[in-house]
Coordinates of C-alpha atoms in Angstrom, one line a residue:
Chain A
X1 CA 60.8 -172.4 92.1
X2 CA 62.1 -173.3 95.1
X3 CA 63.3 -176.3 96.2
X4 CA 62.7 -175.9 99.7
X5 CA 58.8 -175.7 99.3
X6 CA 57.3 -179.2 100.5
X7 CA 54.2 -178.3 101.0
X8 CA 51.1 -175.9 100.2
X9 CA 48.4 -174.9 102.0
X10 CA 44.9 -175.1 99.8
X11 CA 41.1 -173.7 101.2
X12 CA 38.2 -176.1 99.9
X13 CA 35.0 -174.9 99.3
X14 CA 33.9 -174.8 102.0
X15 CA 36.8 -173.2 103.3
X16 CA 38.5 -175.7 105.2
X17 CA 43.0 -175.6 105.3
X18 CA 44.2 -178.8 103.4
X19 CA 48.3 -179.3 103.3
X20 CA 48.8 -181.2 100.3
X21 CA 53.4 -182.3 99.1
X22 CA 54.2 -181.0 96.4
X23 CA 55.0 -184.1 94.9
X24 CA 51.3 -185.0 95.3
X25 CA 50.2 -182.1 93.5
X26 CA 52.1 -183.0 90.7
X27 CA 49.3 -185.9 90.2
X28 CA 46.7 -182.8 89.0
X29 CA 47.5 -180.1 86.4
X30 CA 45.5 -177.3 87.8
X31 CA 47.2 -178.4 91.1
X32 CA 50.8 -178.4 90.0
X33 CA 50.2 -175.1 88.0
X34 CA 48.6 -173.3 91.3
X35 CA 51.8 -174.5 93.3
X36 CA 54.0 -173.2 90.7
X37 CA 51.5 -169.9 90.9
X38 CA 52.0 -169.5 94.8
X39 CA 55.7 -170.5 94.6
X40 CA 56.4 -167.7 91.6
X41 CA 54.1 -164.7 93.4
X42 CA 55.8 -162.2 95.5
X43 CA 52.8 -162.4 97.8
X44 CA 53.2 -166.2 99.3
X45 CA 50.5 -165.3 102.1
X46 CA 47.6 -165.4 99.7
X47 CA 45.9 -169.2 100.2
X48 CA 44.3 -171.3 97.3
X49 CA 40.4 -172.4 96.6
X50 CA 39.9 -175.3 95.3
X51 CA 36.3 -175.7 94.4
X52 CA 35.9 -178.9 96.4
X53 CA 34.1 -179.7 99.4
X54 CA 35.9 -181.0 102.4
X55 CA 34.8 -184.6 102.6
X56 CA 35.7 -184.7 98.8
X57 CA 39.1 -182.6 99.1
X58 CA 40.2 -185.3 101.9
X59 CA 39.9 -188.0 99.8
X60 CA 41.5 -186.5 96.6
X61 CA 44.5 -185.1 98.6
X62 CA 44.2 -189.1 100.2
X63 CA 44.7 -190.3 96.5
X64 CA 47.4 -187.9 95.8
X65 CA 49.8 -188.7 98.4
X66 CA 48.9 -192.4 97.7
X67 CA 50.4 -192.7 94.3
X68 CA 52.7 -190.0 94.4
X69 CA 55.3 -191.9 94.5
X70 CA 54.7 -194.2 92.3
X71 CA 54.0 -192.2 89.1
X72 CA 56.8 -189.5 90.1
X73 CA 59.5 -192.8 90.2
X74 CA 57.6 -195.5 88.3
X75 CA 57.5 -198.4 90.1
X76 CA 57.5 -202.2 90.2
X77 CA 54.9 -204.7 89.4
X78 CA 54.5 -205.7 93.0
X79 CA 54.2 -202.5 93.5
X80 CA 51.4 -201.9 90.9
X81 CA 49.4 -204.9 92.5
X82 CA 49.7 -203.3 95.8
X83 CA 48.0 -199.8 95.0
X84 CA 45.4 -201.8 92.7
X85 CA 44.1 -203.3 95.9
X86 CA 44.5 -200.3 97.9
X87 CA 42.0 -198.9 95.1
X88 CA 39.7 -201.0 95.6
X89 CA 39.4 -200.2 99.0
X90 CA 39.5 -197.0 98.8
X91 CA 36.8 -196.4 96.8
X92 CA 34.5 -198.5 99.3
X93 CA 32.7 -195.5 99.7
X94 CA 28.8 -194.5 99.4
X95 CA 28.1 -193.4 96.1
X96 CA 25.8 -190.5 96.7
X97 CA 27.7 -188.7 99.0
X98 CA 31.0 -188.6 98.1
X99 CA 31.3 -190.7 94.4
X100 CA 29.6 -188.7 92.3
X101 CA 31.5 -185.4 93.5
X102 CA 35.5 -187.7 93.3
X103 CA 34.1 -188.3 90.0
X104 CA 33.6 -184.4 89.3
X105 CA 36.8 -183.2 91.0
X106 CA 39.2 -185.6 89.0
X107 CA 37.0 -184.2 86.0
X108 CA 37.9 -180.7 87.0
X109 CA 41.1 -181.7 88.4
X110 CA 42.2 -183.6 85.5
X111 CA 43.3 -186.5 87.4
X112 CA 43.0 -189.0 84.2
X113 CA 43.8 -192.0 87.3
X114 CA 41.7 -190.8 89.3
X115 CA 39.1 -190.4 86.6
X116 CA 39.4 -193.8 85.3
X117 CA 38.6 -195.3 88.4
X118 CA 36.1 -193.6 89.9
X119 CA 33.8 -194.4 86.2
X120 CA 34.4 -198.2 86.6
X121 CA 33.2 -197.7 90.2
X122 CA 30.3 -196.0 88.8
X123 CA 30.0 -198.2 86.3
X124 CA 29.8 -201.1 88.5
X125 CA 26.7 -199.7 90.6
X126 CA 25.2 -199.0 87.9
X127 CA 25.2 -202.5 86.7
X128 CA 23.0 -203.2 89.5
X129 CA 20.2 -200.5 88.9
X130 CA 17.0 -199.7 86.8
X131 CA 16.6 -197.4 84.1
X132 CA 14.4 -194.6 86.4
X133 CA 17.3 -195.0 89.6
X134 CA 20.5 -194.0 86.7
X135 CA 18.0 -191.0 85.3
X136 CA 17.5 -190.1 89.5
X137 CA 21.2 -190.2 90.0
X138 CA 22.7 -187.8 87.2
X139 CA 19.4 -185.8 87.2
X140 CA 18.6 -187.2 83.9
X141 CA 15.2 -185.9 82.4
X142 CA 13.0 -188.5 80.9
X143 CA 12.4 -186.8 77.1
X144 CA 10.6 -189.7 76.0
X145 CA 6.9 -189.4 75.0
X146 CA 4.8 -192.4 76.2
X147 CA 4.2 -193.5 72.8
X148 CA 7.8 -193.9 72.1
X149 CA 8.7 -195.0 75.3
X150 CA 6.3 -197.7 74.4
X151 CA 7.8 -198.9 71.3
X152 CA 11.2 -198.9 72.9
X153 CA 9.8 -201.2 75.4
X154 CA 8.6 -203.8 72.0
X155 CA 11.8 -203.2 70.5
X156 CA 13.9 -204.4 73.6
X157 CA 12.1 -206.3 75.6
X158 CA 14.6 -206.2 78.5
X159 CA 16.6 -203.9 76.1
X160 CA 18.7 -206.9 75.0
X161 CA 18.2 -210.7 73.7
X162 CA 20.6 -212.0 76.6
Chain B
X1 CA 59.5 -164.4 78.7
X2 CA 59.5 -167.6 77.2
X3 CA 56.6 -169.6 75.0
X4 CA 56.3 -172.0 78.0
X5 CA 56.3 -169.3 81.1
X6 CA 53.2 -167.6 78.3
X7 CA 51.7 -171.2 78.5
X8 CA 51.6 -171.5 81.4
X9 CA 50.3 -167.9 82.6
X10 CA 48.0 -168.9 80.3
X11 CA 46.7 -171.8 81.7
X12 CA 47.3 -170.5 85.1
X13 CA 44.9 -167.4 84.1
X14 CA 41.7 -169.7 82.5
X15 CA 42.2 -171.0 85.8
X16 CA 41.5 -168.6 88.0
X17 CA 38.5 -168.4 86.2
X18 CA 37.6 -171.4 86.6
X19 CA 38.4 -171.0 90.2
X20 CA 35.7 -168.2 90.3
X21 CA 32.6 -170.0 89.1
X22 CA 31.1 -170.9 92.3
X23 CA 29.7 -174.8 92.9
X24 CA 30.4 -175.9 89.9
X25 CA 29.8 -179.4 91.1
X26 CA 26.3 -179.3 91.2
X27 CA 26.0 -178.3 87.7
X28 CA 29.0 -180.5 86.5
X29 CA 27.2 -184.3 88.1
X30 CA 24.2 -183.3 85.1
X31 CA 27.1 -182.8 82.4
X32 CA 27.0 -185.4 79.9
X33 CA 30.4 -186.0 79.2
X34 CA 31.0 -187.5 82.8
X35 CA 27.4 -189.5 82.4
X36 CA 29.0 -191.0 79.0
X37 CA 33.0 -191.2 80.7
X38 CA 31.0 -194.3 83.0
X39 CA 28.5 -195.6 80.6
X40 CA 31.6 -196.2 78.4
X41 CA 32.9 -198.9 81.2
X42 CA 30.1 -200.9 80.7
X43 CA 29.1 -204.0 78.8
X44 CA 27.3 -203.7 76.1
X45 CA 24.6 -206.2 77.4
X46 CA 23.7 -203.6 80.2
X47 CA 24.0 -200.7 77.3
X48 CA 21.4 -202.1 75.6
X49 CA 19.1 -201.5 78.9
X50 CA 19.9 -198.3 79.2
X51 CA 19.0 -197.1 76.0
X52 CA 15.9 -195.9 77.4
X53 CA 17.3 -193.6 79.9
X54 CA 17.3 -190.3 77.6
X55 CA 17.2 -189.9 74.1
X56 CA 20.7 -188.2 74.6
X57 CA 22.0 -192.0 75.9
X58 CA 20.0 -194.1 73.1
X59 CA 21.7 -192.2 70.1
X60 CA 25.3 -192.3 72.0
X61 CA 24.3 -196.4 72.4
X62 CA 23.2 -196.7 68.8
X63 CA 25.0 -194.4 66.6
X64 CA 27.7 -192.2 68.2
X65 CA 30.6 -193.7 66.5
X66 CA 33.1 -192.0 68.5
X67 CA 31.3 -193.4 72.4
X68 CA 31.4 -197.0 70.8
X69 CA 34.7 -196.6 69.5
X70 CA 35.5 -195.5 73.3
X71 CA 33.4 -198.3 75.0
X72 CA 35.2 -200.7 72.9
X73 CA 38.6 -199.5 74.2
X74 CA 37.3 -199.2 77.6
X75 CA 35.9 -202.9 78.4
X76 CA 37.3 -204.7 75.2
X77 CA 35.4 -207.5 73.2
X78 CA 34.0 -210.5 75.7
X79 CA 33.1 -213.4 74.7
X80 CA 29.5 -213.4 75.6
X81 CA 28.4 -216.8 74.1
X82 CA 28.3 -219.3 70.9
X83 CA 26.0 -219.8 68.2
X84 CA 25.3 -223.2 67.3
X85 CA 24.9 -224.0 63.1
X86 CA 23.4 -227.7 62.5
X87 CA 25.8 -228.7 59.9
X88 CA 24.2 -229.9 55.9
X89 CA 24.7 -234.1 55.5
X90 CA 22.4 -233.2 52.7
X91 CA 21.7 -231.4 49.5
X92 CA 19.2 -229.6 51.7
X93 CA 20.3 -226.3 54.3
X94 CA 19.7 -227.1 57.8
X95 CA 18.1 -224.2 59.6
X96 CA 18.5 -225.3 62.8
X97 CA 20.6 -222.4 64.9
X98 CA 20.4 -221.0 68.4
X99 CA 22.8 -218.8 70.9
X100 CA 23.7 -220.1 74.1
X101 CA 25.2 -216.9 76.8
X102 CA 28.0 -217.8 78.8
X103 CA 26.9 -218.4 82.4
X104 CA 28.4 -215.3 84.0
X105 CA 31.9 -216.1 85.4
X106 CA 31.3 -213.5 88.4
X107 CA 28.8 -214.3 90.1
X108 CA 26.7 -217.9 91.9
X109 CA 25.3 -218.5 88.7
X110 CA 28.3 -219.8 87.3
X111 CA 27.3 -223.4 87.5
X112 CA 23.4 -223.0 86.4
X113 CA 22.5 -224.0 83.1
X114 CA 23.2 -221.8 80.4
X115 CA 20.0 -219.8 78.3
X116 CA 19.5 -221.4 74.4
X117 CA 18.5 -218.5 72.7
X118 CA 16.3 -219.5 68.7
X119 CA 15.2 -216.1 67.1
X120 CA 18.2 -213.9 66.9
X121 CA 18.1 -214.0 63.1
X122 CA 14.6 -212.8 62.8
X123 CA 15.1 -209.0 62.1
X124 CA 17.2 -210.6 58.6
X125 CA 14.6 -210.9 55.9
X126 CA 15.1 -214.5 55.0
X127 CA 16.0 -217.4 56.7
X128 CA 20.1 -218.2 57.1
X129 CA 22.8 -220.5 57.7
X130 CA 25.9 -219.2 59.8
X131 CA 29.2 -219.3 58.9
X132 CA 31.4 -216.8 60.6
X133 CA 31.8 -214.5 63.5
X134 CA 34.5 -211.8 64.0
X135 CA 34.9 -208.8 66.8
X136 CA 30.7 -208.9 67.1
X137 CA 30.0 -208.9 63.1
X138 CA 28.3 -212.2 61.7
X139 CA 28.5 -213.3 58.7
X140 CA 25.3 -215.4 57.0
X141 CA 23.9 -216.4 53.9
X142 CA 20.6 -216.9 52.4
X143 CA 18.8 -221.1 52.9
X144 CA 18.2 -223.1 50.7
X145 CA 20.5 -222.8 47.5
X146 CA 19.9 -225.9 45.5
X147 CA 16.1 -225.3 45.2
X148 CA 17.0 -221.6 43.8
X149 CA 20.4 -221.1 43.0
X150 CA 20.5 -218.1 41.3
X151 CA 20.3 -216.1 44.6
X152 CA 22.9 -216.9 47.7
X153 CA 23.0 -213.8 48.9
X154 CA 25.1 -213.2 52.4
X155 CA 24.5 -210.7 54.9
X156 CA 27.1 -209.1 57.3
X157 CA 25.3 -208.4 60.6
X158 CA 25.4 -207.2 64.0
X159 CA 22.5 -208.7 66.4
X160 CA 23.1 -206.2 68.9
X161 CA 22.0 -203.9 66.9
X162 CA 20.3 -205.6 64.5
X163 CA 21.9 -203.9 61.2
X164 CA 22.8 -205.8 58.0
X165 CA 24.3 -205.6 54.9
X166 CA 23.4 -208.2 52.0
X167 CA 26.3 -208.9 49.8
X168 CA 25.9 -210.5 46.0
X169 CA 27.1 -213.1 45.4
X170 CA 28.8 -214.4 41.9
X171 CA 28.9 -218.1 41.1
X172 CA 29.6 -219.6 44.2
X173 CA 28.1 -222.9 44.9
X174 CA 27.0 -222.8 48.7
X175 CA 30.0 -225.0 49.7
X176 CA 33.4 -223.4 50.5
X177 CA 34.6 -222.2 53.7
X178 CA 34.0 -218.3 54.4
X179 CA 36.0 -216.4 56.8
X180 CA 35.0 -212.6 58.2
X181 CA 37.8 -210.5 58.2
X182 CA 36.8 -207.1 60.8
X183 CA 39.3 -204.9 63.2
X184 CA 37.2 -202.2 65.5
X185 CA 40.1 -201.3 67.4
X186 CA 42.1 -200.1 63.7
X187 CA 39.0 -198.7 62.6
X188 CA 38.6 -194.7 62.3
X189 CA 35.3 -193.7 64.0
X190 CA 34.3 -191.2 60.6
X191 CA 33.9 -193.9 57.5
X192 CA 31.6 -196.6 57.5
X193 CA 32.4 -199.5 59.0
X194 CA 35.5 -201.7 57.2
X195 CA 35.7 -205.1 56.3
X196 CA 37.1 -208.4 54.0
X197 CA 35.2 -211.6 53.7
X198 CA 37.2 -214.2 52.4
X199 CA 36.5 -217.8 50.7
X200 CA 38.9 -220.8 50.2
X201 CA 38.8 -222.1 46.9
X202 CA 40.2 -225.4 46.5
X203 CA 40.5 -227.3 42.9
X204 CA 41.4 -231.5 43.2
X205 CA 44.6 -231.8 40.9
X206 CA 45.8 -235.2 40.3
X207 CA 50.1 -235.4 40.0
X208 CA 52.4 -237.7 38.0
X209 CA 52.7 -240.0 40.8
X210 CA 48.9 -240.5 41.3
X211 CA 48.5 -237.9 44.5
X212 CA 45.6 -236.1 45.3
X213 CA 46.6 -232.2 46.2
X214 CA 44.2 -229.5 46.1
X215 CA 45.4 -226.2 44.5
X216 CA 44.3 -224.0 47.0
X217 CA 44.0 -220.1 46.6
X218 CA 41.5 -217.4 48.0
X219 CA 38.7 -215.3 47.0
X220 CA 38.5 -211.4 48.8
X221 CA 35.7 -209.6 49.0
X222 CA 36.1 -205.4 50.5
X223 CA 33.5 -203.6 51.4
X224 CA 35.6 -200.8 50.6
X225 CA 35.6 -201.9 46.6
X226 CA 32.5 -203.5 47.0
X227 CA 34.2 -206.1 44.7
X228 CA 35.3 -209.8 44.9
X229 CA 38.6 -210.6 44.0
X230 CA 40.7 -213.5 43.7
X231 CA 44.1 -213.3 46.0
X232 CA 47.6 -213.3 44.3
X233 CA 49.0 -216.5 46.6
X234 CA 47.6 -219.9 45.0
X235 CA 49.2 -223.1 46.8
X236 CA 49.8 -226.7 45.9
X237 CA 48.9 -228.6 49.2
X238 CA 48.0 -232.1 49.9
X239 CA 45.4 -230.5 52.8
X240 CA 41.8 -230.1 52.4
X241 CA 39.8 -227.5 53.8
X242 CA 36.0 -229.0 54.3
X243 CA 33.2 -227.1 54.5
X244 CA 31.5 -225.5 57.8
X245 CA 35.5 -225.5 59.1
X246 CA 35.5 -222.0 61.3
X247 CA 37.7 -219.2 60.1
X248 CA 39.9 -217.9 63.2
X249 CA 41.3 -214.2 62.5
X250 CA 43.7 -212.6 64.9
X251 CA 45.3 -210.0 63.9
X252 CA 44.9 -209.9 60.3
X253 CA 45.7 -213.6 59.8
X254 CA 42.8 -216.3 58.9
X255 CA 43.5 -219.6 60.2
X256 CA 41.7 -222.9 59.3
X257 CA 42.0 -226.5 60.4
X258 CA 42.7 -228.4 57.1
X259 CA 42.7 -232.5 57.0
X260 CA 45.9 -234.1 55.4
X261 CA 44.3 -235.9 52.8
X262 CA 43.8 -240.3 53.6
X263 CA 45.6 -239.4 57.0
X264 CA 42.3 -238.6 59.2
X265 CA 43.7 -238.4 62.6
X266 CA 46.1 -235.8 61.2
X267 CA 45.4 -232.4 60.3
X268 CA 47.5 -229.0 59.8
X269 CA 46.1 -224.9 59.8
X270 CA 46.6 -223.5 56.4
X271 CA 46.6 -219.8 56.8
X272 CA 45.9 -216.6 55.0
X273 CA 47.3 -213.0 55.9
X274 CA 44.0 -211.1 54.5
X275 CA 46.4 -207.6 54.0
X276 CA 49.6 -209.1 52.6
X277 CA 47.5 -211.8 50.7
X278 CA 49.8 -214.7 52.0
X279 CA 49.3 -218.5 53.1
X280 CA 51.1 -220.9 55.3
X281 CA 50.7 -224.0 56.5
X282 CA 51.4 -224.8 60.5
X283 CA 51.7 -228.3 61.8
X284 CA 50.8 -228.8 65.0
X285 CA 52.3 -228.6 68.2
X286 CA 52.9 -232.5 68.4
X287 CA 52.6 -235.8 66.2
X288 CA 50.6 -238.0 68.2
X289 CA 49.5 -241.8 66.8
X290 CA 47.6 -242.5 70.5
X291 CA 44.0 -241.6 70.6
X292 CA 43.5 -237.6 71.2
X293 CA 41.2 -235.0 70.0
X294 CA 41.8 -231.6 69.3
X295 CA 40.6 -227.5 68.7
X296 CA 42.1 -224.7 67.6
X297 CA 41.0 -221.1 68.8
X298 CA 41.7 -217.5 69.5
X299 CA 42.5 -216.7 73.3
X300 CA 44.8 -213.4 74.0
X301 CA 44.7 -212.5 70.6
X302 CA 47.1 -215.2 69.4
X303 CA 45.8 -218.9 68.5
X304 CA 45.8 -221.9 71.1
X305 CA 46.0 -225.2 70.0
X306 CA 43.5 -227.6 72.8
X307 CA 44.4 -231.4 73.0
X308 CA 42.9 -234.3 75.1
X309 CA 44.8 -237.1 75.4
X310 CA 44.7 -240.1 78.4
X311 CA 47.4 -238.2 79.9
X312 CA 44.8 -235.0 80.5
X313 CA 43.9 -231.8 78.8
X314 CA 46.8 -230.1 77.0
X315 CA 46.9 -226.7 75.7
X316 CA 49.5 -224.9 73.4
X317 CA 50.2 -221.2 72.1
X318 CA 51.7 -220.2 68.8
X319 CA 54.2 -218.0 69.9
X320 CA 56.1 -217.3 66.7
X321 CA 53.9 -217.3 63.0
X322 CA 56.6 -216.8 60.3
X323 CA 58.4 -220.1 62.7
X324 CA 55.7 -222.2 63.1
X325 CA 56.3 -222.2 67.3
X326 CA 54.1 -223.4 69.4
X327 CA 54.9 -223.1 73.5
X328 CA 53.1 -225.1 76.0
X329 CA 50.9 -223.3 78.2
X330 CA 48.6 -225.6 80.2
X331 CA 48.2 -229.5 81.2
X332 CA 46.0 -230.6 83.3
X333 CA 45.7 -234.4 84.1
X334 CA 42.2 -235.9 83.7
X335 CA 41.9 -236.6 87.2
X336 CA 42.6 -232.7 88.7
X337 CA 39.9 -232.0 85.8
X338 CA 37.3 -234.6 87.4
X339 CA 38.1 -233.9 90.5
X340 CA 37.4 -230.4 91.1
X341 CA 33.9 -230.9 89.1
X342 CA 32.0 -233.9 90.8
X343 CA 28.7 -233.6 88.8
X344 CA 30.6 -233.9 85.8
X345 CA 30.9 -237.9 87.1
X346 CA 34.4 -238.6 85.7
X347 CA 32.8 -238.9 82.0
X348 CA 35.3 -236.9 79.8
X349 CA 38.0 -239.4 81.7
X350 CA 35.7 -242.6 81.1
X351 CA 34.9 -241.7 77.5
X352 CA 38.8 -241.1 76.5
X353 CA 39.4 -244.7 78.4
X354 CA 37.2 -246.1 76.3
X355 CA 38.4 -244.1 73.2
X356 CA 42.2 -245.8 73.6
X357 CA 40.9 -249.0 74.4
X358 CA 38.7 -249.6 71.2
X359 CA 40.8 -247.9 69.5
X360 CA 37.8 -245.6 67.9
X361 CA 35.8 -242.5 69.5
X362 CA 33.4 -243.0 71.6
X363 CA 31.4 -239.8 71.3
X364 CA 33.9 -236.7 72.2
X365 CA 34.3 -233.8 70.1
X366 CA 36.6 -230.6 71.2
X367 CA 33.4 -228.1 69.1
X368 CA 35.4 -224.8 70.1
X369 CA 37.1 -222.7 72.1
X370 CA 37.8 -218.5 73.3
X371 CA 39.5 -216.8 75.5
X372 CA 39.9 -219.9 77.8
X373 CA 36.6 -221.7 77.4
X374 CA 36.3 -224.9 75.3
X375 CA 32.9 -226.5 73.9
X376 CA 33.0 -230.3 74.1
X377 CA 30.0 -232.5 73.0
X378 CA 30.5 -235.9 74.9
X379 CA 28.4 -239.0 74.4
X380 CA 27.0 -237.7 70.7
X381 CA 24.9 -235.9 72.4
X382 CA 25.6 -233.7 75.7
X383 CA 27.6 -230.0 75.2
X384 CA 29.5 -228.6 78.3
X385 CA 31.8 -225.0 78.5
X386 CA 35.0 -226.2 80.4
X387 CA 36.7 -222.8 81.8
X388 CA 40.0 -224.0 81.7
X389 CA 41.9 -221.3 84.4
X390 CA 38.7 -222.2 86.7
X391 CA 38.6 -225.9 86.2
X392 CA 34.8 -225.7 86.0
X393 CA 32.5 -227.5 83.8
X394 CA 28.9 -225.9 83.1
X395 CA 26.2 -228.4 80.9
X396 CA 25.2 -225.8 78.5
X397 CA 22.7 -228.1 76.5
X398 CA 21.6 -230.8 74.4
X399 CA 20.7 -231.2 70.4
X400 CA 17.1 -231.0 71.8
X401 CA 18.1 -227.7 73.2
X402 CA 19.3 -227.0 70.7
X403 CA 16.5 -228.1 68.2
X404 CA 19.2 -229.6 66.2
X405 CA 18.2 -232.5 64.5
X406 CA 21.9 -233.7 65.4
X407 CA 25.4 -232.8 66.8
X408 CA 28.0 -232.2 66.7
X409 CA 27.4 -228.6 65.1
X410 CA 29.3 -225.5 64.1
X411 CA 29.7 -224.2 66.9
X412 CA 30.8 -220.2 66.6
X413 CA 32.2 -217.9 69.4
X414 CA 30.5 -214.6 69.9
X415 CA 31.2 -211.3 71.0
X416 CA 28.8 -208.5 71.5
X417 CA 29.7 -204.9 70.4
X418 CA 27.6 -201.8 69.6
X419 CA 29.9 -201.3 66.3
X420 CA 27.2 -199.8 63.7
X421 CA 27.5 -200.7 59.8
X422 CA 25.6 -198.3 58.5

C-alpha cells in the first residue's frame, strides 16, 4: 500500500461522495479491506460504494474520525473519559430516523465499539416502551394466539414481581 | 500469493458480494440478531416484560442459555433488593418472609418508600425458610422440621423463572448455617447449571483446660455428583458460627461472621474455599472495645467490613485474602450522614451516642451490606437503606410491613438473574 494515501473517497447508497481518512477506516474491517482493495487496484479511479445511506454514513464517519486516534495509538484514562462523554452526546439522536440505521451500519461494517454503543442506546430507549411499540419499531409480528396472550398475561401480571 | 493475501482477497470478494445486495438495511432491521443484541443490554426486570413481544423473544429470555449468558456478561449482576426472613426464636419455624426491592438509583423515586412483596415463593410446593442467596439463585428449605423430622427438603430456585430443584437432605438437624456457592460467569452454556451447597457443622469439644472449642468441618453438596460429602479440612477454633448467619460467596470463597466464645463483642470471619476445601480465620481490621455495630458484605467482588462507632462510619475492604490484610475505603462522620439526610433527623447519631453513654445497645443493628448499600435496623423496628456512595438514606419498612413478629430478620441481598436451573 502506498503510504501517500491519506484518505479515500467512497459513495453512499444514495450516491453521495464522502471522504474517509485511512486511520479512521481502520476501525472497520470491511472498510479497511476496501481501502486495501482501492490501493492495490491498478484502476484507482473506481469509487467504492458503501451500502449505507448518506445521513447514516456522515455519522459513522464522524464516529470513526473521532475514535481513530485512540484506537490506533491507545490513550490515557482522561482521553477515554472524554471519549465516553463524546459518545453520549453523539448518541443523542432521533431514534426512528437514524439510531437503528447506525446500529445496522455498525453491524454491517463490523464496528464493535459503535455497535455496542448503538445497542446500549437502543436498549435505554426500549426501557420506557410498551410491547406493541417494540413490535412496531423492530417490525416484529405478534405470533401469539389470543389464548396464549391471555395465558402470558396471567402468568406475568406486569410480567415480573418487581 | 501468500496465504495472508489469499485470505484478504477471499474476504474482499465476499465483501463485494455483500456490496451488490441492494438495500440490506431495511431487512437487516428485522434481523433477530440485532434485536437480541439490543435486548442483551437490558436489565432482567425489563426483559421479563418483553417476553410477550414474540415467541422468539420468549424463547430467548426464558431458555436460550446463549442469550442469557450474553445478557449476564453485558449487564452484570445488579443488586435488585433484599429478602427478609424472620429468625427462629423457638423450635417452631417462622414463615414470615418478604422481598423489598431497592428503590431505583437513577430516577426521582429514589427517596420514595420501597415496595414490599410477600408471595414470591408461592411457586414452590410447600412453605419454606430462606437460607442463602448467590448470584440470582436462592437456597431454602421446607418449614416445620420439628413436627415431621424425616422430611426436610432443600430447594434451589430462581424466583425470576420460577424454576426449582429439590434436594433430599440426609439426617441433618435443621440447625447449622447453609450457604450456596454458584458462579454464573464460569458456567459453560451447554450444560445444566452447576452449584454447590455448603453446611458449616460444628461439634463442641472441651479441652484439658476446660476451654470449649468447636471442631468445625464443612459438608458439601455438589449438583454434579448429587451427593453430600464431608470436606477434607476440619479445624479447631473457639469460634461459633451461629445458625442463621449468612454465608457470603465471593470468587470461590465463602465467608461467615463467627462469634468468639465468651466474648460477644468480638467476632472473627470464618472462610471456606469451596474448590480447595481449605479454611481460614480472618480477624477484623480493627479491635475496638468501645461501642460499635458491624457487618460484612460483598462490594465489587471483594469482601467489605462495615463498622459504625461514635466517630462515624468506617468501611474496609479485604485487600489480601491469604494475608488477611484490610485496607480502609470510606470514612464518614455521623454529622456528614445526618446533614445530607435531614428527614432522618439524626436518629443514627442519637442512638449511637445513647448507646455509648449507657454502655448498652439502644436498638441499632446492621442487617446487611451489599454493593455499597447498607441495611440498618434502628429503634428495633425501623429499617433503612443507606447508600454509602450517594450518602443517601431511605426508609425501607417496619416489622408490620414485613409481617414479621419482630426484627431483626435474616437479611439476604438478591440480584435478579435469568439463569435457568433445568
